[in-house]
XYZ file of N, CA, C and O in Angstrom:
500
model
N 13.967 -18.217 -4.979
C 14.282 -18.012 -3.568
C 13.105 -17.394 -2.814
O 12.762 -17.804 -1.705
N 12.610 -16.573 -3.340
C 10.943 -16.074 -3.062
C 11.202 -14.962 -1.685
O 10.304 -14.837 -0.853
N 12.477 -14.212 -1.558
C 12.510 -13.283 -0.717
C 11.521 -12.087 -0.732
O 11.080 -11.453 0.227
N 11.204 -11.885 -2.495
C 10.632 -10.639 -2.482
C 8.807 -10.788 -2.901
O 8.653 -10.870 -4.119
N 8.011 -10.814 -2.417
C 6.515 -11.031 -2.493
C 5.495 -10.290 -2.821
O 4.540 -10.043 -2.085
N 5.646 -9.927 -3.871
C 4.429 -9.130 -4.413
C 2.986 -9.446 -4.166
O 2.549 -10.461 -3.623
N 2.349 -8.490 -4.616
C 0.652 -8.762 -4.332
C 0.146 -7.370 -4.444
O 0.717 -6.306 -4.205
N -1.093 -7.629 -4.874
C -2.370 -6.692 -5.028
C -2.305 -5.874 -6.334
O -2.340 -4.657 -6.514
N -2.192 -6.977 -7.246
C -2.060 -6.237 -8.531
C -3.839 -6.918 -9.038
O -4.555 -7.619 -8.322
N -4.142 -6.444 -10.398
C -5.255 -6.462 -10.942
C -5.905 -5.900 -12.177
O -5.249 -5.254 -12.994
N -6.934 -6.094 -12.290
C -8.181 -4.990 -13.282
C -8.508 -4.234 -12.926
O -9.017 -4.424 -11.822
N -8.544 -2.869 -13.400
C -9.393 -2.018 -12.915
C -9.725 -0.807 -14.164
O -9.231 -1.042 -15.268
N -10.470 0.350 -14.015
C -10.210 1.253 -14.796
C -9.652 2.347 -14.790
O -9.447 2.884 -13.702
N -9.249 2.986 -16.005
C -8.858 4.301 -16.333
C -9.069 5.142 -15.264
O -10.273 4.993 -15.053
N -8.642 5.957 -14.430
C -8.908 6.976 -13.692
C -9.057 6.388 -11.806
O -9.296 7.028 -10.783
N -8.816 5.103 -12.017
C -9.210 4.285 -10.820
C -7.524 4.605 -10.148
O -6.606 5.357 -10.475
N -7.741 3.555 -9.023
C -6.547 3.312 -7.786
C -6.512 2.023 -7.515
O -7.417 1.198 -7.389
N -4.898 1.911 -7.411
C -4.368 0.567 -6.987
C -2.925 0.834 -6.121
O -2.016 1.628 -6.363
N -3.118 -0.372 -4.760
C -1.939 0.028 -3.776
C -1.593 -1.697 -3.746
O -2.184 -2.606 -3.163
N -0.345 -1.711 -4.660
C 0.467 -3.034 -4.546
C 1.405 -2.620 -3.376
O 1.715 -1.573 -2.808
N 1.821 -4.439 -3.256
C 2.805 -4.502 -1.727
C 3.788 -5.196 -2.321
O 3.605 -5.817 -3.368
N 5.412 -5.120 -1.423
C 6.138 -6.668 -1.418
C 6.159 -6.592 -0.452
O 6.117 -5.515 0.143
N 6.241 -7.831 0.142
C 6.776 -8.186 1.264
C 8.332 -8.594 1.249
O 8.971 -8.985 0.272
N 8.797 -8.404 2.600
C 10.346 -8.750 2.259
C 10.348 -9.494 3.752
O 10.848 -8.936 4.729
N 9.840 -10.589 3.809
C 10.424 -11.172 5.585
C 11.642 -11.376 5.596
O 12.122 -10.498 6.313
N 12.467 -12.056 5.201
C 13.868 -12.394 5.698
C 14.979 -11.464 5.294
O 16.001 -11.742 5.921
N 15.131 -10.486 4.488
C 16.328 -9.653 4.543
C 16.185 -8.999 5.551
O 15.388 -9.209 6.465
N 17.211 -7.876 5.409
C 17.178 -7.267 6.651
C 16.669 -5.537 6.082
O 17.574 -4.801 5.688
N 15.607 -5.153 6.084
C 15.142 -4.700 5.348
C 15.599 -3.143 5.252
O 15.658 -2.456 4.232
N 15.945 -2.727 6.755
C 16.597 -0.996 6.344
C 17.600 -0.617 5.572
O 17.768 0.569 5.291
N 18.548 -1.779 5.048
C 19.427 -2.087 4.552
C 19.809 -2.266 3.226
O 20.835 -2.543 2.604
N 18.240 -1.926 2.923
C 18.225 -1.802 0.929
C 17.105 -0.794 0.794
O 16.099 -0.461 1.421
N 17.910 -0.380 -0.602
C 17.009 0.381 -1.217
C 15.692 -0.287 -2.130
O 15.782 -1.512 -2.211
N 14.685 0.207 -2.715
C 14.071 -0.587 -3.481
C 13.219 0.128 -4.852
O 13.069 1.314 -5.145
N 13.001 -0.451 -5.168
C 12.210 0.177 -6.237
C 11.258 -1.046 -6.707
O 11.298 -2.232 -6.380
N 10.310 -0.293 -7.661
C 9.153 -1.084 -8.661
C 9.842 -1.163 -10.281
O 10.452 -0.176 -10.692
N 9.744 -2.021 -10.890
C 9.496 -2.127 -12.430
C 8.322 -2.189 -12.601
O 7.353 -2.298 -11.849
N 8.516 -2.084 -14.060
C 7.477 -2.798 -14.618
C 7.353 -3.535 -16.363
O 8.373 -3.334 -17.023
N 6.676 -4.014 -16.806
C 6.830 -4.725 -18.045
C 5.433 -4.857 -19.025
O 4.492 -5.647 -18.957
N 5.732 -3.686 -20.004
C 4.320 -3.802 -20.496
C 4.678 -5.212 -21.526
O 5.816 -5.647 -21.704
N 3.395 -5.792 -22.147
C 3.210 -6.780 -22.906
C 4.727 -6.623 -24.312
O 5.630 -7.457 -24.379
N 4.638 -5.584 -25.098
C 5.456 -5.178 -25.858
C 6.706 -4.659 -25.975
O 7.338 -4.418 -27.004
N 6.993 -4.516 -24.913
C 7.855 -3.337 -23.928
C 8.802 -4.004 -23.287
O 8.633 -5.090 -22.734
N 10.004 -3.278 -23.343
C 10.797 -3.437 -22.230
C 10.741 -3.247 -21.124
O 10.347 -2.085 -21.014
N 10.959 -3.854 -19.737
C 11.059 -3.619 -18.414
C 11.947 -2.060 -17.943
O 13.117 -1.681 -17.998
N 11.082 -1.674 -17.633
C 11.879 -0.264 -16.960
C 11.213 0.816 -15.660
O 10.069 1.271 -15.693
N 11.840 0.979 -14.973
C 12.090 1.027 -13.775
C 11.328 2.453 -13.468
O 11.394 3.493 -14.124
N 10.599 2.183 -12.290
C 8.500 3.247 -12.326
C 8.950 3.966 -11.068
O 8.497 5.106 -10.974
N 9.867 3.498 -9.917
C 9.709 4.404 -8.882
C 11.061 3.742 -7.780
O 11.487 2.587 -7.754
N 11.375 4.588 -7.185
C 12.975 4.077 -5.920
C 12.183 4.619 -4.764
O 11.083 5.171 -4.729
N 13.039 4.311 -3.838
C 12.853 4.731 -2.470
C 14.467 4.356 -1.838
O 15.009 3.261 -1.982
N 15.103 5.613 -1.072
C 16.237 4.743 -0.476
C 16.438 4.283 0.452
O 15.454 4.448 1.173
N 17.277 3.682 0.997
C 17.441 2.671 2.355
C 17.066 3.064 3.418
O 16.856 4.276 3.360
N 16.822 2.547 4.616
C 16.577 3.463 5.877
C 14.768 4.217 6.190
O 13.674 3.678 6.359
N 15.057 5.153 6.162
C 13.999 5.994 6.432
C 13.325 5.996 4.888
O 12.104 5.838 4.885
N 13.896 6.138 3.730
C 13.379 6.519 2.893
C 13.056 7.908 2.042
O 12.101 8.334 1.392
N 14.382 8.379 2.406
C 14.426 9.785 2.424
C 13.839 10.568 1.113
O 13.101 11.542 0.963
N 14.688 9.461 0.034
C 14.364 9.958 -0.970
C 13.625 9.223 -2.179
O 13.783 8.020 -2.386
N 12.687 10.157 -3.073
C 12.508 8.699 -3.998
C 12.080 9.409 -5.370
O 12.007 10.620 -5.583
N 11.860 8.522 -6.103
C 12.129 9.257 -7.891
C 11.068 8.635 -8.732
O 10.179 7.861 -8.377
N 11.238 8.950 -9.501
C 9.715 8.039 -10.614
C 10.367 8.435 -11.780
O 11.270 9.270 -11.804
N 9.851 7.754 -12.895
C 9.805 8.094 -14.037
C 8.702 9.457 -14.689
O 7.760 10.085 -14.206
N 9.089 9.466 -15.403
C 8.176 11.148 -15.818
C 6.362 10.701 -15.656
O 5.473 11.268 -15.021
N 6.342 9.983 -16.160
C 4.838 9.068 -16.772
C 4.575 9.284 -15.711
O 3.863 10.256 -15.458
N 5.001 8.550 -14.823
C 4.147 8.248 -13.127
C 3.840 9.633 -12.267
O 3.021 9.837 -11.370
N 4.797 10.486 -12.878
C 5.216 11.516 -11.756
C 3.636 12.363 -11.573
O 3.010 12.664 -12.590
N 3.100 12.691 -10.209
C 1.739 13.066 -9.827
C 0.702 12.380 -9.205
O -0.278 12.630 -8.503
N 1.608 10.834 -10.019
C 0.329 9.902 -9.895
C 0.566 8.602 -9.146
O -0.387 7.920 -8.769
N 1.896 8.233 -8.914
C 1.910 6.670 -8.354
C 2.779 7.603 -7.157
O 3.082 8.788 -7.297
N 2.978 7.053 -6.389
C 3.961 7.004 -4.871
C 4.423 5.902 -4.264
O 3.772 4.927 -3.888
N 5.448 6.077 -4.193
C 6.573 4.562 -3.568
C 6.389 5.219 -2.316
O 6.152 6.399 -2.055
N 6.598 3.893 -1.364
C 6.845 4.067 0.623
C 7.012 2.582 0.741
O 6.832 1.560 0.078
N 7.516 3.033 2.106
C 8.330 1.828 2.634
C 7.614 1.715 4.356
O 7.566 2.673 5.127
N 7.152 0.425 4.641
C 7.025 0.271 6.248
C 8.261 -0.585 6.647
O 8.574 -1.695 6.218
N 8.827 0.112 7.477
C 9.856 -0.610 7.549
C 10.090 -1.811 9.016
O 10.972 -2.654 9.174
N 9.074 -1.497 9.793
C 8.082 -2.231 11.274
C 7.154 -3.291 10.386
O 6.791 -4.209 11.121
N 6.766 -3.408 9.310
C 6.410 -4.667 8.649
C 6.972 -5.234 7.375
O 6.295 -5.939 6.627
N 8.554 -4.828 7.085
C 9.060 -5.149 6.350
C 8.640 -5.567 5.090
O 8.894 -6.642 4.547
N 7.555 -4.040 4.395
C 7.004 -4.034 3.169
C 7.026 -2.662 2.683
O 6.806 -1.608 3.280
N 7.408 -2.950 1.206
C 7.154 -1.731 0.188
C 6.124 -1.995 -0.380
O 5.720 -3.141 -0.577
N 5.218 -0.344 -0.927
C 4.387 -0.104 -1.320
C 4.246 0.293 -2.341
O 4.937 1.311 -2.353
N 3.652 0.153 -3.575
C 3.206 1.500 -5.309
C 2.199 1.838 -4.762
O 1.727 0.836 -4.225
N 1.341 3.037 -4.517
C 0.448 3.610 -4.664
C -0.013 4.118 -5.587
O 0.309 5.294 -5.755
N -0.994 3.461 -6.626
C -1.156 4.131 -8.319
C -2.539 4.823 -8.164
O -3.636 4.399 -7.798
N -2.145 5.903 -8.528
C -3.320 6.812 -8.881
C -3.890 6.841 -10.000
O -3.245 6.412 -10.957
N -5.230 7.340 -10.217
C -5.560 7.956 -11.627
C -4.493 7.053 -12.967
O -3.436 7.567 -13.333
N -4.925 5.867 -13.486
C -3.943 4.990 -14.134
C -4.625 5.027 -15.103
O -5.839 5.210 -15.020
N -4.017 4.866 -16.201
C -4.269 5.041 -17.630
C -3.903 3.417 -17.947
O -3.463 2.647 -17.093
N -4.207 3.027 -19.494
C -3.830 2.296 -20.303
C -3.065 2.132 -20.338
O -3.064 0.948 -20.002
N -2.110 2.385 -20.512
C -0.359 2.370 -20.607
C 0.355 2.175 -19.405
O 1.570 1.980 -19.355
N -0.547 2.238 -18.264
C 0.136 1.775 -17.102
C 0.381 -0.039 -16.809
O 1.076 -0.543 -15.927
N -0.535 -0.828 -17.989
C -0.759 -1.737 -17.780
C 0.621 -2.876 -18.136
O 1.323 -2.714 -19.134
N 0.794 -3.766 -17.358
C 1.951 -4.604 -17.000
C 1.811 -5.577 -16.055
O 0.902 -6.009 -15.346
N 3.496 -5.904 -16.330
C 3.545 -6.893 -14.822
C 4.993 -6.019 -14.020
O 6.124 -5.706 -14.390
N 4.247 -5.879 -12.847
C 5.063 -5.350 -11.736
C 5.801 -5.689 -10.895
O 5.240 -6.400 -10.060
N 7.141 -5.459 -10.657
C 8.151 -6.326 -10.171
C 8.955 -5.249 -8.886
O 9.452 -4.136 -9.060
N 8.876 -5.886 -7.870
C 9.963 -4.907 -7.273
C 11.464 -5.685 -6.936
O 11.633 -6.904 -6.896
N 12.224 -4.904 -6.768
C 13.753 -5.423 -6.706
C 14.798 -4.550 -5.752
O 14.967 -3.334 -5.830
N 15.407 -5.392 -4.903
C 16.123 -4.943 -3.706
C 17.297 -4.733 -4.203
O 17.870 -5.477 -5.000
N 17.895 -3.246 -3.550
C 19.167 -2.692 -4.067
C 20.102 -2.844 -2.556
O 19.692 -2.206 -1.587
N 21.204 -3.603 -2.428
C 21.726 -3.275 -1.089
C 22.613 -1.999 -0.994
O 23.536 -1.820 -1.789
N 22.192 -0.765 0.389
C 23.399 0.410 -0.072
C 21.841 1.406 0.006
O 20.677 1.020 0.114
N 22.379 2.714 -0.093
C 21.773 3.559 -0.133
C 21.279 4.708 -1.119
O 20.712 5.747 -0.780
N 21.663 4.243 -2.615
C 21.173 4.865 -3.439
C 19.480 4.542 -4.073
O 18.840 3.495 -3.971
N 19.170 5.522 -4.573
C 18.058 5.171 -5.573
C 17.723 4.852 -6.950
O 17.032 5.614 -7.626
N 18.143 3.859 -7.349
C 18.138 3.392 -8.796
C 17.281 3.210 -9.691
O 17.203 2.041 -10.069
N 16.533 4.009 -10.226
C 15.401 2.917 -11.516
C 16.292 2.080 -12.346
O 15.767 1.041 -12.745
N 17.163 2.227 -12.597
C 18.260 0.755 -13.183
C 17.979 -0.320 -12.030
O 17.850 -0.296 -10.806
N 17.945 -1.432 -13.218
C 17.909 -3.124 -12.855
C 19.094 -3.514 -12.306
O 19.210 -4.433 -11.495
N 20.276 -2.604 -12.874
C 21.798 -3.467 -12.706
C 22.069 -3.994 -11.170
O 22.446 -5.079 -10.728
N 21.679 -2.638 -10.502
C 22.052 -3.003 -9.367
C 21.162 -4.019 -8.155
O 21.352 -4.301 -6.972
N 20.268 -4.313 -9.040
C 19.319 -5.147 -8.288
C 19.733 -6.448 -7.706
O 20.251 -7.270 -8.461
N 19.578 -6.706 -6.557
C 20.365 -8.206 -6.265
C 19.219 -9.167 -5.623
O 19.370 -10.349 -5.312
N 18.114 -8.435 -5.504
C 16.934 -9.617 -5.048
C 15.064 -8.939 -6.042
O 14.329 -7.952 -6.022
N 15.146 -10.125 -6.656
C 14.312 -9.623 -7.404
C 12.397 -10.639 -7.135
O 12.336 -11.868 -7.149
N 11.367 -9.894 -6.966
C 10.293 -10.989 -6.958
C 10.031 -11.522 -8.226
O 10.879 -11.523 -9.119
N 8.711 -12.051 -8.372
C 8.096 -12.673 -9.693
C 7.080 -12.138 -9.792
O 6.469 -12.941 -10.497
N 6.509 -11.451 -9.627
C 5.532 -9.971 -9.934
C 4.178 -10.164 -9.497
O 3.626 -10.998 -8.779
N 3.747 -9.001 -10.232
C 2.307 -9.231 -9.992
C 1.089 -8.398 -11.029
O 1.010 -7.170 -11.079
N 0.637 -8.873 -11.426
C 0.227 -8.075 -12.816
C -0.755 -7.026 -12.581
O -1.503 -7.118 -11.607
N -0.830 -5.959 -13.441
C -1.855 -5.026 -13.510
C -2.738 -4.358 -14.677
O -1.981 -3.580 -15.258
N -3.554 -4.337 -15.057
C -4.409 -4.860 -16.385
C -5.531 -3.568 -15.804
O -6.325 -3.711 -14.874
N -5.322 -2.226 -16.684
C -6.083 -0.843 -16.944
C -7.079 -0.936 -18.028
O -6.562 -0.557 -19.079
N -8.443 -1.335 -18.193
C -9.336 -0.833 -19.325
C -9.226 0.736 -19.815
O -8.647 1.459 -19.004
N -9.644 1.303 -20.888
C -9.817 2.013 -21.178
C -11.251 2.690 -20.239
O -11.703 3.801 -20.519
């Protein structure tokens, strides 16, 4: 269906910065919450950062990320943001974000009802 549009994933190194996007044109975007996955090579998919509906009041990460990545939302260009800081090896994956309708913040998949096709991100040592 291609509602949700990732981009600006990549190579880079250890200690570097990366600011992925989705785009969301056609929902109605104050109206969901969202979050990032992600999927290392070996690994299960599990869920890196929320933001909730609206303003964006609130938002959560997983422990790993916490210091270092930041979720935001423009909601005047109907796009969410990862802001990855200082990224290690282990940050490396494919990155997915997924629309929650409602106002909670989920790193669970369950409630996901619009999901993109990612965008990869690949950390050297």
């Amino acid at each position: 269906q291609g509602l949700l549009l990732e981009s600006g994933g990549g190579l880079l190194q250890a200690g570097g910065s990366l600011n992925l996007s989705c785009l969301v044109p056609e929902l109605r975007f104050d109206s969901y919450s969202f979050a990032w996955f992600r999927q290392a090579p070996v690994n299960e998919r599990e869920g890196v950062a929320c933001i909730t509906w609206k303003s964006g009041e609130r938002t959560d990460y997983i422990d790993s990320v916490k210091g270092r990545f930041s979720i935001s939302r423009d909601n005047a260009k109907n796009t969410l943001h990862l802001q990855l800081n200082n990224v290690k090896p282990e940050d490396t994956g494919m990155y997915y974000c997924g629309a929650t309708f409602g106002h909670g913040c989920p790193l669970d998949e369950g409630p996901v009802v619009h999901w993109g096709r990612g965008t990869q991100v690949a950390v050297s040592p």
